Amino acid sequence: MNKDSIWWTRKSWINAEARLLSFESWSKKFLFWYSLCSVFFSILLLGKEQPEVISKVFVCFSVFSFCSSLFVSLGRFTERANRFKKGYIQLHTLYNKVGNNSYLSDEESDKYRTILESCENHTSLDFMNAKVDAYIHTKDKDSLTIKATSIEIVLYYILKIIKIFISILLICAPLIIYYHLTIQIGAF
């Protein structure tokens, strides 16, 4: 087995940990925001004459918030991220132990397999992010054993832009819903 496999797996696991911690952080922020909006909008509409559809929309909104909180808690993002972190620290130790050798001994290969079995595998996007990050941050591109393609670099930035748009949409969604509902009942 090639020593580079350890390095690329480690880089991919670092990206996987960052992705999971980002999911954890943003999901908590969104759940707090949605809960805050739900309470705030309920108080604002309290005592106002309103069509039945508004009550149904707020019930659906509350059920959505509840289901989202279940999804987040069942995702165990922090726990999974910690397993990736433990794994990439072990991979770093193994990489340093291999030293200047290009290939792993049988014992080192077994240790590598054991580390790989210690947690879930990274996604193909984690690997793509590792390749693009390495490509962007390396001065001597020829020294990389695996290079990011032009398509991967473009996809990397497109996914970052999509993530920003989705975040903005999720933040604005409760405000848009409230605005349209209050226009419907003439309270705005």
Short mmCIF file of C-alpha atoms in Angstrom, two decimals:
data_model
loop_
_atom_site.label_atom_id
_atom_site.label_comp_id
_atom_site.label_asym_id
_atom_site.label_seq_id
_atom_site.Cartn_x
_atom_site.Cartn_y
_atom_site.Cartn_z
CA MET A 1 0.00 0.00 0.00
CA ASN A 2 1.21 3.50 -0.85
CA LYS A 3 2.05 6.03 1.90
CA ASP A 4 0.03 8.69 0.04
CA SER A 5 -3.17 6.78 0.82
CA ILE A 6 -2.66 7.65 4.49
CA TRP A 7 -2.11 11.34 3.71
CA TRP A 8 -5.17 11.66 1.43
CA THR A 9 -7.40 9.73 3.82
CA ARG A 10 -6.27 12.01 6.65
CA LYS A 11 -7.01 15.15 4.60
CA SER A 12 -10.43 13.76 3.64
CA TRP A 13 -11.23 12.93 7.27
CA ILE A 14 -10.26 16.45 8.33
CA ASN A 15 -12.79 17.74 5.78
CA ALA A 16 -15.40 15.25 6.99
CA GLU A 17 -14.93 16.43 10.57
CA ALA A 18 -15.26 20.07 9.50
CA ARG A 19 -18.41 19.25 7.48
CA LEU A 20 -20.06 17.46 10.40
CA LEU A 21 -19.16 20.20 12.91
CA SER A 22 -20.53 22.78 10.47
CA PHE A 23 -23.79 20.80 10.18
CA GLU A 24 -24.01 20.68 13.98
CA SER A 25 -23.38 24.38 14.41
CA TRP A 26 -25.69 25.58 11.64
CA SER A 27 -28.49 23.18 12.53
CA LYS A 28 -28.51 24.46 16.11
CA LYS A 29 -28.56 28.05 14.89
CA PHE A 30 -31.40 27.34 12.46
CA LEU A 31 -33.42 25.48 15.09
CA PHE A 32 -33.01 28.36 17.51
CA TRP A 33 -33.98 30.87 14.79
CA TYR A 34 -37.06 28.86 13.76
CA SER A 35 -38.16 28.43 17.39
CA LEU A 36 -37.67 32.13 18.03
CA CYS A 37 -39.67 33.04 14.91
CA SER A 38 -42.42 30.60 15.82
CA VAL A 39 -42.86 32.12 19.28
CA PHE A 40 -42.51 35.68 18.01
CA PHE A 41 -45.06 35.23 15.20
CA SER A 42 -47.51 33.46 17.50
CA ILE A 43 -47.35 36.38 19.94
CA LEU A 44 -47.78 38.92 17.13
CA LEU A 45 -50.84 37.17 15.76
CA LEU A 46 -52.39 36.48 19.16
CA GLY A 47 -55.93 37.77 19.46
CA LYS A 48 -56.24 38.75 15.81
CA GLU A 49 -59.05 37.45 13.67
CA GLN A 50 -57.36 35.10 11.24
CA PRO A 51 -58.32 32.60 8.56
CA GLU A 52 -58.07 28.92 9.41
CA VAL A 53 -55.19 28.46 6.97
CA ILE A 54 -52.88 30.56 9.16
CA SER A 55 -53.39 28.27 12.13
CA LYS A 56 -52.65 25.27 9.90
CA VAL A 57 -49.50 26.89 8.54
CA PHE A 58 -48.21 27.58 12.06
CA VAL A 59 -48.99 24.02 13.14
CA CYS A 60 -47.04 22.76 10.11
CA PHE A 61 -44.22 25.17 10.95
CA SER A 62 -44.11 23.87 14.53
CA VAL A 63 -44.14 20.24 13.37
CA PHE A 64 -41.34 21.07 10.90
CA SER A 65 -39.28 22.61 13.73
CA PHE A 66 -39.90 19.57 15.93
CA CYS A 67 -38.97 17.08 13.18
CA SER A 68 -35.86 19.11 12.36
CA SER A 69 -34.76 18.96 15.99
CA LEU A 70 -35.22 15.17 15.95
CA PHE A 71 -33.21 14.91 12.73
CA VAL A 72 -30.39 16.98 14.23
CA SER A 73 -30.27 14.95 17.44
CA LEU A 74 -30.34 11.66 15.53
CA GLY A 75 -27.56 12.85 13.21
CA ARG A 76 -25.05 12.72 16.09
CA PHE A 77 -22.83 15.13 14.14
CA THR A 78 -20.46 15.94 17.02
CA GLU A 79 -20.00 12.29 17.97
CA ARG A 80 -19.24 11.34 14.37
CA ALA A 81 -16.89 14.32 13.96
CA ASN A 82 -14.99 13.23 17.08
CA ARG A 83 -14.49 9.76 15.58
CA PHE A 84 -13.07 11.34 12.43
CA LYS A 85 -10.77 13.52 14.53
CA LYS A 86 -9.50 10.56 16.53
CA GLY A 87 -8.96 8.69 13.27
CA TYR A 88 -7.05 11.44 11.49
CA ILE A 89 -4.81 11.90 14.53
CA GLN A 90 -4.04 8.17 14.40
CA LEU A 91 -3.44 8.45 10.65
CA HIS A 92 -1.00 11.32 11.25
CA THR A 93 0.90 9.20 13.76
CA LEU A 94 1.02 6.29 11.31
CA TYR A 95 2.13 8.61 8.48
CA ASN A 96 5.00 9.91 10.61
CA LYS A 97 5.93 6.34 11.64
CA VAL A 98 6.17 5.30 7.98
CA GLY A 99 8.65 8.13 7.54
CA ASN A 100 10.52 8.26 4.23
CA ASN A 101 9.28 4.85 3.05
CA SER A 102 7.00 5.06 0.03
CA TYR A 103 5.16 1.86 0.83
CA LEU A 104 3.71 0.44 4.04
CA SER A 105 4.92 -2.73 5.68
CA ASP A 106 2.39 -5.49 6.41
CA GLU A 107 2.16 -4.32 10.02
CA GLU A 108 1.57 -0.70 8.94
CA SER A 109 -1.03 -1.82 6.38
CA ASP A 110 -2.88 -3.71 9.11
CA LYS A 111 -2.76 -0.65 11.36
CA TYR A 112 -4.11 1.48 8.47
CA ARG A 113 -7.00 -0.95 7.93
CA THR A 114 -7.76 -0.95 11.66
CA ILE A 115 -7.91 2.85 11.68
CA LEU A 116 -10.15 2.84 8.59
CA GLU A 117 -12.56 0.46 10.32
CA SER A 118 -12.75 2.69 13.40
CA CYS A 119 -15.30 5.05 11.84
CA GLU A 120 -17.49 5.65 8.81
CA ASN A 121 -15.90 6.50 5.50
CA HIS A 122 -15.65 10.05 4.25
CA THR A 123 -17.82 11.17 1.34
CA SER A 124 -16.60 11.74 -2.19
CA LEU A 125 -17.17 15.46 -1.58
CA ASP A 126 -14.81 15.33 1.40
CA PHE A 127 -12.17 13.79 -0.87
CA MET A 128 -12.83 16.36 -3.59
CA ASN A 129 -12.50 19.17 -1.02
CA ALA A 130 -9.20 17.65 0.17
CA LYS A 131 -7.87 17.59 -3.39
CA VAL A 132 -8.97 21.16 -4.13
CA ASP A 133 -7.69 22.49 -0.78
CA ALA A 134 -4.33 20.82 -1.36
CA TYR A 135 -4.20 22.13 -4.93
CA ILE A 136 -5.06 25.71 -3.90
CA HIS A 137 -2.63 25.80 -0.96
CA THR A 138 0.34 24.06 -2.60
CA LYS A 139 2.90 26.22 -4.40
CA ASP A 140 4.48 23.33 -6.30
CA LYS A 141 1.43 21.69 -7.93
CA ASP A 142 3.65 18.99 -9.49
CA SER A 143 4.50 17.66 -6.01
CA LEU A 144 0.89 16.53 -5.50
CA THR A 145 0.31 12.84 -6.19
CA ILE A 146 -3.39 13.44 -6.84
CA LYS A 147 -4.44 16.70 -8.46
CA ALA A 148 -7.84 18.34 -8.51
CA THR A 149 -9.34 18.63 -11.97
CA SER A 150 -10.73 21.88 -13.35
CA ILE A 151 -14.25 20.49 -12.99
CA GLU A 152 -13.63 19.69 -9.31
CA ILE A 153 -12.32 23.19 -8.66
CA VAL A 154 -15.37 24.76 -10.32
CA LEU A 155 -17.70 22.36 -8.46
CA TYR A 156 -15.94 23.23 -5.18
CA TYR A 157 -16.76 26.92 -5.59
CA ILE A 158 -20.28 26.27 -6.93
CA LEU A 159 -21.05 24.16 -3.84
CA LYS A 160 -19.76 26.94 -1.57
CA ILE A 161 -22.07 29.45 -3.32
CA ILE A 162 -25.02 27.04 -3.12
CA LYS A 163 -24.37 26.57 0.60
CA ILE A 164 -24.52 30.35 1.11
CA PHE A 165 -27.77 30.64 -0.87
CA ILE A 166 -29.39 27.78 1.04
CA SER A 167 -28.36 29.37 4.35
CA ILE A 168 -29.87 32.71 3.31
CA LEU A 169 -33.04 30.97 2.13
CA LEU A 170 -33.39 29.05 5.41
CA ILE A 171 -32.89 32.23 7.42
CA CYS A 172 -35.39 34.21 5.36
CA ALA A 173 -38.05 31.47 4.98
CA PRO A 174 -39.88 32.17 8.28
CA LEU A 175 -39.91 35.90 7.58
CA ILE A 176 -41.29 35.37 4.07
CA ILE A 177 -43.97 33.00 5.36
CA TYR A 178 -44.98 35.45 8.09
CA TYR A 179 -45.05 38.37 5.67
CA HIS A 180 -47.31 36.53 3.20
CA LEU A 181 -49.61 35.28 5.93
CA THR A 182 -50.04 38.73 7.49
CA ILE A 183 -50.79 40.20 4.06
CA GLN A 184 -53.44 37.51 3.64
CA ILE A 185 -55.22 38.55 6.85
CA GLY A 186 -54.55 42.25 6.31
CA ALA A 187 -52.54 42.68 9.53
CA PHE A 188 -49.45 44.11 7.88
#
